[in-house]
Amino acid sequence: MMAQHHLHPEALETMDDALSASMEERVTEEVEGDPDNAASSALMYTPGRDGTSMHLPVPSSQPYQFENVHESTVNATLPNQVSEQEQTPLENLDEALQLLRGEDDTLRFVGLARLKAILDDRGEILGDSDVIAECWAAVPTGFLDRLLRAGDREGSQVVDRDWVISLAVSIIYTFANLLPESSRDNVRFSGRIDKLLAILGLRMYCLLETKTRILQILATLAFTAHGSAALLESRYWPMLSQLAFQSSLALRIIDLAFRFAVEETGNILGLQPNIHTTLSEWIRVFNYHGNVDTIAFFECVHGLLEYVLGDQDSDVPKWLAPLTQLILESSTTRYDNPVKSRHVIVSLSVALMRCYPKQSPDLLFGSSLLRETTVLNNDTKTVKPTTWMFVQLRLVDIRSSIPSLIEALNFPGYGGTSIHLTACYDLISAFIRFLVDCSDAMSGRGDGSDKLPFSPELVLQIREDISNICSLTVEYLCDRFQMSQVCGAIHPARPEIRTNQDRLNLVARIPQPPIMAEDPLVRSQLAMLSFWLREDEGERLREEAGSMMNVIFGMYGKAPDLRYPLIMILEQFQYTTGGLHQIRHTSGWQILLDDLEFIVRSRAPDRETVKCGEQIVDMMGPVALLAIKEGKSVEEWQPFAWIATKLVAKGSADLVELKATVVSLAVELLSLSPPTMSAESVELCKKFFKVPARLLAARDKMDVITREDLEAAATFFRLKSLNSGK
């Protein structure tokens, strides 16, 4: 369903607690400045860069006034202080339940405290699930809500407020752990979530232990349908988003709420407002507080992007531009763990490209942000666009890893290296497409004129660097394919094997190398090559890529989803010396014919498959024409005629234009054939001339040019068939 990228709660353990302290200090100042409005000031919303702040709304219902209840009042009636004569646990429990079922809130409070003490003793009562369910049913939810809203009351001592809230939270925490999951998935639990989230904002009146228990309760309820829905619908959801930078458990709750909601309802579209609210809040908090770990922040955002449906939103979210700016600024920053930081930055950039393929390239590669750099062995300084440096760092990652990549195939570390390089190649592919768009714009064919913030000198330099990376990539693919043909994958030097145990240890230690056609890195490399070979006009790189002919046809049938980039690479071989001959006089010719027949036979193929069929015809045409002109073959039209004849009445009705392209190519090749034909060719020609007429029956599905070509083909076939029959 989704890519398997989740939030990283362990990354938040290194976050600075200064965020919490600064937020608490702000609340303290507000409360001291206006003690009568302490309750509403406590529920605060983190200010943004502009200094403004927004307060979360306080629950509208009136809080209950606990004027005559104090910890000492309850302690005077606890079971271990009633008398010297001990009551049985069941008698104590019955008394507590009777008090809870009463109408007086003070007596209910005493009963709740007694019930908590009984449950904390962990006696034999805990083993009876029916008794536990009866106890939970006896707790009035309205009374419990008034306890949870004790922090809203004005003029109360902080110790009373802390103790009242702590008691209510402890009761919910205890029953959430004692009751089975089926008993937690109801409104008695989920109805308390909104008030529990509100308590997290009471920085002055919420003990650390209470806050921890609230997060544990929310983590438990997030596994239920009612709980996850209540979390996502709560008006205090931004409060939980703020805590994600202080508590890995809060981050875990966010992940669980989104994941369970998607798995349970499948309505990921309905979650988009919560996701965008959370991301906007994270960006706001990060920009205001400079002491948040940048890499850990990026890991959090990357995990949340798993649930973003960028293509469904016509408007660009407000958080996208500042996030891409942070990525560019961080890409040139030195971190204590450079390997991890590069991997996180690259992975996040690719995730943004996946979510917003139209908007992200302009923001990431078209930024005018500049960065001052010092030239090595020189005191001079240069100012270059951060975008240029961002792309150059990705090229450096590839250039430094490719030479040793073959040797790394059989080592455990290959997986991590492959993932990082795959992301780097994907970013370079996106940058190449961005360069093409900029070229079209500057030549007047696009919708912009100055999208690229590079000087002409930097553009030439980066184009040369990309070409060098492509040369290294071609060499790597050829070497890897050759090794895979010989022994499956190249194996590094192995230790000497003297005993059977040595052999077993070696087999257990060496992992199975990935199949070349299934390796994501190889797929990304082929995609990047296909884009750049079409963009680059240099003959040297095309000649080098010609050595990949065996690689392309060796992988063509093994991975159908690789068809498009492989065909794009093959298209460029027709511009090289001997490229057309290589395609025609190898097994690749028959492979392409079989694939073309498969595409035409397909029912309801996707747009990319149809495009591949059109490219196959466009590429095979020049190859067949060259063979005819050189006299090596005179009936190159026959395979295409057979395809059209056999499949014109079959396959998808939406492939009219593709079939018309096949017919047009057959007509062109047939016109170059000698006037005399064999009996078999004459019979095929008679069947073939009926094809255009059948295709013309679907005139409304083709353009004017296609219709005119088919009409001309029908006329040509009729005359050719009549002349051959004489």
XYZ file of C-alpha atoms in Angstrom:
726
model
C 0.000 0.000 0.000
C 2.614 2.478 0.958
C 6.194 2.748 0.997
C 7.700 1.413 4.204
C 9.014 4.571 5.714
C 7.902 5.186 9.310
C 8.611 7.721 12.005
C 11.833 7.334 13.943
C 11.074 7.694 17.659
C 14.594 6.755 18.795
C 15.966 9.743 16.947
C 14.106 12.094 19.312
C 15.954 10.836 22.387
C 18.826 13.210 21.620
C 16.588 16.303 21.427
C 17.403 19.220 23.723
C 15.025 19.784 26.673
C 15.459 23.514 26.242
C 12.323 23.524 24.045
C 10.199 22.397 26.967
C 11.871 24.872 29.306
C 11.333 27.819 27.004
C 7.674 26.928 26.519
C 7.180 26.594 30.291
C 8.927 29.924 30.877
C 6.542 31.621 28.454
C 3.522 30.188 30.249
C 4.922 31.280 33.625
C 5.312 34.846 32.416
C 1.733 34.912 31.132
C 0.333 33.509 34.366
C 2.329 35.878 36.599
C 1.246 38.802 34.491
C -2.452 37.885 34.780
C -3.136 35.392 37.593
C -6.907 35.572 37.004
C -6.428 34.148 33.548
C -3.961 31.434 34.497
C -6.033 28.567 33.195
C -6.454 29.886 29.671
C -2.838 31.055 29.518
C -1.578 27.617 30.441
C -2.908 26.073 27.291
C -0.488 27.770 24.947
C 0.413 27.419 21.307
C 4.072 27.755 20.300
C 4.820 31.211 18.814
C 6.136 31.530 15.326
C 9.048 33.445 13.927
C 6.963 36.612 13.821
C 6.452 36.518 17.587
C 2.708 35.973 17.470
C 1.089 33.240 19.527
C -2.208 31.429 19.447
C -3.896 29.893 22.491
C -5.659 26.587 22.263
C -9.317 26.794 23.311
C -10.295 25.827 26.857
C -13.144 23.277 27.141
C -16.437 25.116 27.233
C -18.091 23.187 30.086
C -17.625 24.639 33.584
C -14.958 22.966 35.739
C -15.998 21.339 38.992
C -15.065 23.229 42.181
C -13.166 21.034 44.649
C -13.179 23.492 47.554
C -13.470 21.057 50.448
C -11.394 18.189 49.095
C -7.720 17.880 49.983
C -5.270 15.020 49.968
C -5.484 14.798 53.747
C -9.270 14.436 53.582
C -8.989 11.413 51.367
C -6.061 9.927 53.264
C -8.155 9.979 56.433
C -10.539 7.490 54.861
C -8.151 5.236 52.943
C -8.446 1.524 53.802
C -5.106 1.277 55.588
C -6.122 4.078 57.982
C -9.774 3.271 58.729
C -9.322 1.212 61.876
C -7.189 -1.445 63.429
C -9.639 -4.079 62.188
C -8.733 -4.923 58.591
C -11.558 -5.332 56.079
C -11.398 -7.917 53.315
C -10.465 -6.681 49.828
C -13.964 -7.410 48.537
C -15.534 -5.406 51.384
C -13.228 -2.486 50.666
C -14.070 -2.757 46.960
C -17.824 -2.839 47.623
C -17.569 0.311 49.753
C -15.552 2.103 47.070
C -18.059 1.148 44.369
C -20.983 2.290 46.517
C -19.335 5.667 46.987
C -18.737 5.954 43.241
C -22.371 5.148 42.506
C -23.593 7.915 44.811
C -24.718 11.395 43.850
C -22.289 13.419 45.983
C -19.093 14.301 44.135
C -17.087 14.519 47.346
C -18.014 10.944 48.259
C -17.327 9.894 44.688
C -13.885 11.410 45.005
C -13.231 9.420 48.180
C -14.510 6.263 46.492
C -12.237 6.851 43.510
C -9.233 7.273 45.788
C -10.120 4.070 47.608
C -10.528 2.207 44.320
C -7.098 3.388 43.226
C -5.545 2.157 46.478
C -7.196 -1.261 46.073
C -5.998 -1.612 42.482
C -2.489 -0.519 43.454
C -2.308 -3.321 46.053
C -2.442 -5.804 43.126
C -4.412 -8.374 45.072
C -6.410 -11.306 43.831
C -9.055 -8.925 42.491
C -6.863 -8.116 39.506
C -7.143 -11.677 38.257
C -10.927 -11.456 37.828
C -11.698 -9.736 34.522
C -15.412 -9.478 35.364
C -14.660 -7.597 38.591
C -12.292 -5.250 36.748
C -14.975 -4.530 34.131
C -17.523 -3.871 36.905
C -15.146 -1.436 38.605
C -14.546 0.497 35.385
C -18.278 0.625 34.659
C -18.881 2.081 38.148
C -16.629 5.097 37.487
C -18.876 7.958 36.244
C -17.365 9.392 33.079
C -18.859 12.832 33.721
C -17.276 12.947 37.177
C -13.974 11.751 35.677
C -14.110 14.558 33.128
C -14.590 17.140 35.889
C -11.495 15.818 37.617
C -9.507 16.060 34.393
C -10.644 19.693 34.043
C -9.412 20.596 37.507
C -6.592 22.559 35.910
C -9.147 25.019 34.503
C -10.281 26.224 37.953
C -9.004 29.565 39.182
C -7.729 30.302 42.670
C -6.717 26.750 43.560
C -3.477 25.674 45.132
C -1.137 23.994 42.692
C -0.644 20.940 44.927
C -4.422 20.281 45.010
C -4.662 20.696 41.261
C -1.752 18.360 40.603
C -3.129 15.705 42.922
C -6.671 15.783 41.515
C -5.458 15.503 37.913
C -2.962 12.805 38.856
C -5.698 10.713 40.500
C -7.964 10.855 37.438
C -5.120 10.062 35.059
C -3.961 7.159 37.248
C -7.433 5.604 37.199
C -7.632 5.758 33.387
C -4.053 4.466 33.101
C -4.775 1.496 35.388
C -7.920 0.383 33.607
C -6.352 0.922 30.171
C -3.731 -1.652 31.159
C -6.052 -4.084 32.982
C -8.903 -4.280 30.501
C -8.602 -6.299 27.269
C -8.284 -4.503 23.947
C -11.918 -5.139 23.039
C -13.027 -3.300 26.181
C -10.806 -0.303 25.415
C -12.211 0.313 21.957
C -15.242 2.341 23.078
C -16.288 5.874 23.858
C -15.688 5.490 27.625
C -11.977 5.617 26.852
C -11.860 7.600 23.617
C -14.138 10.272 25.093
C -11.400 11.192 27.578
C -8.702 11.715 24.939
C -9.539 15.346 24.225
C -9.226 16.270 27.916
C -6.041 14.249 28.338
C -4.462 16.148 25.456
C -5.561 19.428 27.039
C -3.756 18.500 30.271
C -0.494 18.164 28.342
C -0.669 21.929 27.821
C -0.879 22.633 31.575
C 2.849 22.960 31.969
C 2.567 24.487 35.447
C 0.012 22.032 36.829
C 0.992 18.768 35.140
C 3.604 16.644 36.890
C 6.178 14.839 34.760
C 4.864 11.468 35.941
C 1.309 12.493 35.017
C 2.380 13.645 31.573
C 4.235 10.375 31.015
C 1.177 8.363 32.026
C -1.032 10.404 29.705
C 1.272 9.643 26.795
C 1.240 5.956 27.730
C -2.569 6.005 27.803
C -2.716 7.673 24.399
C -0.231 5.168 22.983
C -2.460 2.329 24.201
C -5.657 3.869 22.839
C -4.049 4.709 19.495
C -4.239 0.981 18.686
C -8.049 1.135 18.708
C -10.421 2.469 16.065
C -12.215 4.818 18.476
C -8.921 5.971 19.999
C -7.125 6.801 16.748
C -10.198 8.629 15.452
C -10.525 10.649 18.663
C -6.846 11.593 18.550
C -7.019 12.842 14.983
C -10.275 14.719 15.581
C -9.141 16.412 18.805
C -8.783 20.198 18.770
C -5.674 19.741 20.948
C -3.842 17.692 18.316
C -1.258 20.506 17.816
C -0.250 20.078 21.466
C 0.763 16.485 20.758
C 2.643 17.646 17.662
C 4.696 20.020 19.816
C 5.629 17.282 22.250
C 7.065 15.160 19.432
C 10.315 17.109 19.788
C 10.584 16.304 23.504
C 9.212 12.776 23.763
C 9.752 9.804 21.485
C 6.517 8.376 22.897
C 4.543 11.367 21.587
C 6.084 10.769 18.193
C 5.114 7.122 18.434
C 1.508 8.116 19.203
C 1.353 10.281 16.083
C 2.661 7.440 13.954
C 0.258 4.914 15.498
C -2.739 7.211 15.075
C -2.071 7.770 11.384
C -1.106 4.179 10.643
C -4.066 2.610 12.449
C -6.511 5.072 10.891
C -5.213 4.224 7.406
C -5.266 0.465 7.986
C -8.671 0.522 9.671
C -10.576 2.881 7.389
C -8.374 3.234 4.303
C -9.398 6.902 4.208
C -5.950 8.420 3.869
C -7.449 11.387 2.046
C -9.402 12.368 5.170
C -6.162 12.472 7.184
C -4.520 15.141 5.041
C -5.668 18.121 7.183
C -4.129 16.542 10.301
C -0.926 15.736 8.465
C -0.514 19.249 7.096
C -1.352 20.740 10.509
C 1.317 18.585 12.136
C 3.970 19.427 9.538
C 3.181 23.138 9.736
C 3.449 23.001 13.530
C 6.776 21.205 13.358
C 8.188 23.767 10.937
C 6.975 26.594 13.197
C 8.526 25.072 16.322
C 11.797 24.285 14.543
C 12.160 27.807 13.153
C 11.421 29.427 16.520
C 13.669 27.209 18.633
C 17.169 26.843 17.279
C 18.181 24.060 19.661
C 16.258 21.220 17.988
C 18.418 18.529 16.374
C 18.109 19.155 12.628
C 18.741 15.586 11.503
C 16.295 14.175 14.060
C 13.753 16.747 12.874
C 14.239 15.631 9.269
C 13.723 12.001 10.298
C 10.388 12.916 11.899
C 9.222 14.783 8.811
C 10.360 11.981 6.520
C 8.311 9.445 8.443
C 5.203 11.609 8.310
C 5.541 12.174 4.557
C 4.618 8.523 4.110
C 0.975 9.518 4.598
C 0.991 12.644 2.395
C -1.027 12.529 -0.817
C 0.538 15.417 -2.674
C -1.108 14.659 -6.019
C -4.555 14.984 -4.445
C -4.014 18.611 -3.411
C -4.075 21.335 -6.010
C -2.630 23.895 -3.601
C 0.984 23.747 -2.475
C 1.126 23.413 1.340
C 2.651 26.306 3.224
C 5.248 24.091 4.883
C 6.803 22.859 1.609
C 8.831 25.985 0.755
C 10.389 26.498 4.214
C 11.171 22.784 4.459
C 13.055 22.731 1.151
C 14.924 25.833 2.284
C 15.975 24.029 5.462
C 17.154 21.063 3.406
C 19.346 23.270 1.210
C 20.795 25.094 4.205
C 21.514 21.832 6.021
C 23.096 20.113 3.006
C 26.244 22.248 3.342
C 26.431 22.045 7.138
C 28.940 19.791 8.857
C 27.475 17.323 11.345
C 29.026 14.966 13.870
C 27.739 11.981 11.885
C 28.219 12.991 8.241
C 27.158 9.617 6.800
C 23.829 9.599 8.617
C 23.179 13.285 7.946
C 23.739 12.879 4.185
C 21.486 9.846 4.062
C 18.658 11.585 5.965
C 18.854 14.748 3.844
C 18.850 12.806 0.571
C 16.018 10.498 1.672
C 13.866 13.442 2.723
C 14.505 15.205 -0.592
C 13.425 12.123 -2.549
C 10.305 11.794 -0.391
C 9.354 15.384 -1.244
C 9.870 14.625 -4.943
C 7.539 11.656 -4.607
C 4.825 13.642 -2.834
C 5.051 16.818 -4.937
C 6.749 15.938 -8.251
C 5.686 19.189 -9.914
C 6.395 21.715 -7.167
C 9.418 20.247 -5.358
C 11.980 20.473 -8.218
C 11.408 24.207 -8.643
C 11.780 24.759 -4.894
C 14.767 22.472 -4.452
C 16.727 23.179 -7.640
C 15.489 26.686 -8.439
C 16.315 28.298 -5.107
C 18.297 31.537 -5.289
C 19.807 30.928 -1.840
C 23.560 31.615 -1.926
C 26.336 30.117 0.163
C 29.821 31.513 0.722
C 32.599 28.946 0.339
C 36.350 29.148 0.779
C 38.617 27.864 -1.986
C 41.161 25.292 -0.777
C 44.785 26.476 -0.611
C 43.595 29.993 -1.238
C 42.327 32.873 0.845
C 39.753 33.851 -1.723
C 36.082 33.123 -1.184
C 33.414 32.364 -3.722
C 29.651 32.609 -3.504
C 27.730 29.822 -5.203
C 24.072 28.827 -5.191
C 23.219 26.331 -2.497
C 21.295 24.356 -5.109
C 24.467 23.913 -7.160
C 26.328 22.691 -4.075
C 23.455 20.358 -3.185
C 23.634 18.666 -6.602
C 27.432 18.542 -6.546
C 27.402 16.751 -3.183
C 25.117 14.092 -4.619
C 27.508 13.630 -7.546
C 30.401 13.333 -5.098
C 28.518 10.626 -3.196
C 28.097 8.628 -6.414
C 31.616 9.225 -7.676
C 33.210 8.108 -4.417
C 31.103 4.944 -4.100
C 30.923 3.515 -7.627
C 34.526 2.190 -7.832
C 34.086 -0.098 -4.799
C 30.441 -0.987 -5.379
C 31.126 -4.302 -7.144
C 33.214 -5.515 -4.221
C 30.503 -4.474 -1.769
C 27.827 -6.678 -3.362
C 28.448 -9.622 -1.054
C 28.844 -7.672 2.139
C 26.082 -6.724 4.615
C 26.802 -3.027 4.178
C 25.694 -3.074 0.543
C 22.048 -2.604 1.501
C 22.621 0.764 3.173
C 24.987 1.943 0.445
C 22.537 0.887 -2.255
C 19.625 2.742 -0.639
C 21.628 5.958 -0.371
C 22.983 5.774 -3.928
C 19.510 4.972 -5.268
C 18.218 8.182 -3.698
C 21.194 10.119 -5.133
C 20.508 8.813 -8.647
C 16.816 9.669 -8.290
C 17.726 13.241 -7.329
C 20.097 13.564 -10.288
C 17.327 12.289 -12.583
C 14.971 14.913 -11.174
C 17.636 17.573 -11.682
C 18.135 16.516 -15.306
C 14.408 16.886 -15.947
C 14.603 20.290 -14.271
C 17.458 21.279 -16.614
C 15.404 20.200 -19.631
C 12.448 22.273 -18.448
C 14.706 25.285 -17.970
C 16.149 24.861 -21.452
C 12.653 24.732 -22.920
C 11.695 27.823 -20.930
C 14.743 29.808 -22.074
C 14.083 28.837 -25.701
C 10.515 30.090 -25.461
C 8.806 26.699 -25.323
C 8.095 26.729 -21.591
C 6.229 28.819 -19.072
C 9.218 30.503 -17.429
C 12.410 32.222 -18.497
C 14.808 32.277 -15.527
C 14.079 29.263 -13.337
C 17.724 28.140 -13.123
C 19.772 30.214 -10.647
C 23.096 29.080 -12.179
C 25.569 31.032 -14.220
C 26.430 29.588 -17.669
C 29.841 28.539 -16.343
C 28.308 26.530 -13.506
C 25.814 24.939 -15.887
C 28.621 23.754 -18.181
C 30.585 22.422 -15.226
C 27.690 20.473 -13.774
C 26.793 19.055 -17.202
C 30.338 17.776 -17.567
C 30.218 16.256 -14.084
C 26.940 14.460 -14.874
C 28.449 13.053 -18.079
C 31.414 11.713 -16.118
C 29.056 10.076 -13.631
C 27.181 8.475 -16.538
C 30.436 7.053 -17.894
C 31.228 5.503 -14.515
C 27.691 4.141 -14.321
C 27.902 2.511 -17.767
C 31.178 0.873 -16.790
C 29.685 -0.401 -13.535
C 26.591 -1.847 -15.226
C 28.668 -3.668 -17.848
C 30.994 -5.126 -15.201
C 28.140 -6.194 -12.989
C 26.229 -7.821 -15.842
C 29.328 -9.709 -16.944
C 29.953 -10.975 -13.442
C 26.322 -11.958 -12.991
C 26.531 -14.015 -16.179
C 29.632 -15.813 -14.949
C 28.869 -16.512 -11.289
C 25.693 -14.680 -10.338
C 27.654 -11.850 -8.741
C 31.274 -11.102 -8.133
C 32.578 -12.522 -4.876
C 35.309 -10.844 -2.836
C 38.441 -12.613 -1.720
C 37.443 -15.322 0.700
C 39.397 -16.820 3.583
C 41.010 -20.202 3.185
C 38.636 -23.116 3.789
C 40.231 -26.048 5.603
C 37.343 -27.723 7.374
C 33.616 -28.177 6.880
C 33.008 -25.780 9.751
C 34.977 -23.080 7.931
C 32.754 -23.627 4.912
C 29.573 -23.374 7.000
C 30.797 -20.203 8.696
C 31.613 -18.667 5.325
C 28.198 -19.482 3.859
C 26.458 -18.045 6.918
C 28.507 -14.856 6.761
C 28.186 -13.996 3.056
C 24.714 -12.674 2.119
C 22.963 -13.498 -1.131
C 23.654 -10.691 -3.630
C 20.570 -9.037 -5.133
C 19.454 -10.000 -8.621
C 20.566 -7.291 -11.016
C 17.172 -6.712 -12.647
C 15.527 -6.436 -9.214
C 18.093 -4.144 -7.604
C 16.556 -0.662 -7.015
C 19.971 0.887 -7.550
C 20.254 -0.561 -11.060
C 16.772 0.689 -11.890
C 17.652 4.216 -10.765
C 20.915 4.098 -12.707
C 19.134 3.081 -15.917
C 16.527 5.810 -15.439
C 19.209 8.465 -14.993
C 21.115 7.228 -18.042
C 17.989 7.286 -20.200
C 17.269 10.903 -19.270
C 20.813 12.164 -19.773
C 21.496 10.322 -23.049
C 18.493 12.106 -24.556
C 19.650 15.467 -23.192
C 23.389 15.225 -23.847
C 24.500 15.761 -27.434
C 28.000 14.381 -27.017
C 28.934 11.436 -29.210
C 31.482 10.097 -26.706
C 28.914 9.154 -24.087
C 26.629 7.536 -26.683
C 29.521 5.453 -27.976
C 30.304 4.354 -24.428
C 26.679 3.472 -23.823
C 26.760 1.302 -26.968
C 28.740 -1.254 -24.976
C 25.590 -1.821 -22.912
C 23.712 -3.575 -25.729
C 24.067 -7.005 -24.098
C 23.112 -5.520 -20.717
C 19.925 -3.981 -22.112
C 18.660 -7.047 -23.952
C 19.791 -9.301 -21.129
C 17.564 -7.417 -18.683
C 14.731 -6.488 -21.056
C 12.522 -9.509 -20.561
C 13.367 -10.050 -16.886
C 11.825 -6.841 -15.581
C 8.786 -5.486 -17.457
C 8.847 -2.232 -15.499
C 12.337 -1.549 -16.874
C 10.972 -1.504 -20.435
C 10.628 2.287 -20.670
C 14.165 3.361 -19.606
C 15.746 0.537 -21.626
C 13.902 1.592 -24.787
C 14.874 5.217 -24.180
C 18.526 4.149 -24.051
C 18.139 2.009 -27.181
C 16.711 4.985 -29.057
C 20.022 6.803 -28.703
C 21.964 3.953 -30.339
C 20.538 4.821 -33.752
C 22.714 7.943 -33.679
C 25.934 5.979 -33.115
C 28.206 4.164 -35.534
C 27.076 0.576 -35.853
C 24.214 1.028 -33.391
C 21.511 0.106 -35.891
C 23.463 -2.951 -37.041
C 23.819 -4.140 -33.462
C 20.081 -3.947 -32.878
C 19.137 -5.686 -36.149
C 21.653 -8.529 -36.085
C 21.319 -9.634 -32.481
C 18.607 -11.362 -30.496
C 17.375 -7.897 -29.536
C 15.441 -7.561 -32.814
C 13.231 -10.538 -32.018
C 12.905 -9.432 -28.387
C 11.535 -6.082 -29.514
C 9.153 -7.707 -32.021
C 7.794 -10.043 -29.334
C 7.305 -7.145 -26.959
C 5.525 -5.086 -29.612
C 3.158 -7.975 -30.271
C 2.526 -8.325 -26.530
C 1.698 -4.627 -26.197
C -0.694 -4.611 -29.159
C -2.376 -7.725 -27.791
C -2.845 -6.139 -24.338
C -6.255 -5.081 -23.148
C -6.529 -1.693 -21.405
C -2.749 -1.072 -21.103
C -1.543 1.971 -19.225
C -0.255 5.080 -20.930
C 3.410 4.223 -20.345
C 2.992 0.802 -21.984
C 1.386 2.366 -25.070
C 4.189 4.908 -25.240
C 6.744 2.095 -25.104
C 5.025 0.450 -28.072
C 5.188 3.669 -30.069
C 8.883 4.064 -29.228
C 9.612 0.492 -30.315
C 8.044 1.190 -33.721
C 9.886 4.509 -34.058
C 13.181 2.800 -33.233
C 12.731 -0.330 -35.387
C 11.763 1.666 -38.455
C 15.235 3.129 -39.134
C 16.815 -0.247 -38.386
C 14.635 -2.021 -40.967
C 15.133 0.736 -43.552
C 18.898 0.450 -43.186
C 18.738 -3.306 -43.727
C 16.664 -2.840 -46.905
C 18.936 -0.151 -48.316
C 21.995 -2.314 -47.756
C 20.289 -5.222 -49.513
C 20.643 -7.519 -46.524
C 16.894 -7.987 -46.225
C 14.041 -7.174 -48.611
C 10.971 -8.275 -46.674
C 11.367 -6.384 -43.425
C 7.711 -5.420 -43.678
C 6.446 -8.932 -43.031
C 6.799 -9.047 -39.198
C 4.873 -5.816 -38.837
C 2.245 -6.943 -41.319
C 1.738 -10.172 -39.428
C 1.369 -8.265 -36.141
C -1.230 -5.946 -37.618
C -3.083 -8.755 -39.401
C -3.291 -11.060 -36.416
C -4.128 -8.475 -33.809
C -6.184 -5.772 -35.511
C -9.432 -7.383 -34.396
C -8.063 -8.222 -30.961
C -6.475 -6.358 -28.127
C -7.585 -3.034 -26.728
C -9.880 -0.737 -28.662
C -7.829 2.179 -27.303
C -4.727 1.173 -29.272
C -5.936 2.492 -32.619
C -3.090 4.975 -32.991
C -0.453 2.397 -32.060
C -1.874 -0.078 -34.580
C -1.978 2.693 -37.169
C 1.712 3.370 -36.491
C 2.523 -0.301 -37.078
C 0.532 -0.270 -40.332
C 2.264 2.916 -41.519
C 5.686 1.386 -40.904
C 4.681 -1.770 -42.776
C 3.487 0.349 -45.719
C 6.755 2.243 -45.846
C 8.801 -0.954 -45.781
C 6.518 -2.692 -48.278
C 6.900 0.187 -50.731
C 10.650 -0.470 -50.774
C 10.302 -4.184 -51.407
C 10.838 -5.628 -54.926
C 7.803 -5.787 -57.230
C 7.856 -9.562 -57.407
C 6.714 -11.499 -54.347
C 6.482 -15.054 -53.261
C 3.080 -16.689 -53.085
C 3.213 -16.497 -49.309
C 3.925 -12.757 -49.405
C 1.079 -12.167 -51.861
C -1.362 -13.986 -49.594
C -0.184 -11.957 -46.603
C -0.550 -8.740 -48.597
C -4.160 -9.614 -49.516
C -5.023 -10.061 -45.857
C -3.045 -7.015 -44.892
C -4.883 -4.540 -47.138
C -8.080 -5.135 -45.124
C -6.446 -3.905 -41.907
C -6.637 -0.135 -42.605
C -10.321 -0.390 -43.467
C -11.037 -2.082 -40.152
C -9.073 0.530 -38.255
C -10.871 3.340 -40.078
C -14.099 2.115 -38.501
C -12.923 3.880 -35.337
C -12.449 7.291 -36.990
C -13.645 9.183 -33.927
C -10.726 7.834 -31.861
C -7.926 9.067 -34.119
C -6.589 12.388 -35.256
C -6.709 13.727 -38.817
C -3.139 12.734 -39.702
C -3.632 9.147 -38.546
C -6.870 8.901 -40.518
C -5.232 10.217 -43.688
C -2.302 7.793 -43.292
C -4.674 4.860 -42.950
C -6.669 5.931 -46.010
C -3.471 6.185 -48.032
C -2.381 2.775 -46.713
C -5.696 1.207 -47.724
C -5.312 2.540 -51.246
C -1.696 1.388 -51.486
C -2.485 -2.107 -50.218
C -5.331 -2.504 -52.695
C -3.164 -1.539 -55.646
C -0.248 -3.623 -54.433
C -2.425 -6.665 -53.963
C -4.014 -6.319 -57.422
C -0.664 -5.848 -59.160
C 0.874 -8.804 -57.379
C -2.024 -11.008 -58.327
C -1.562 -10.451 -62.044
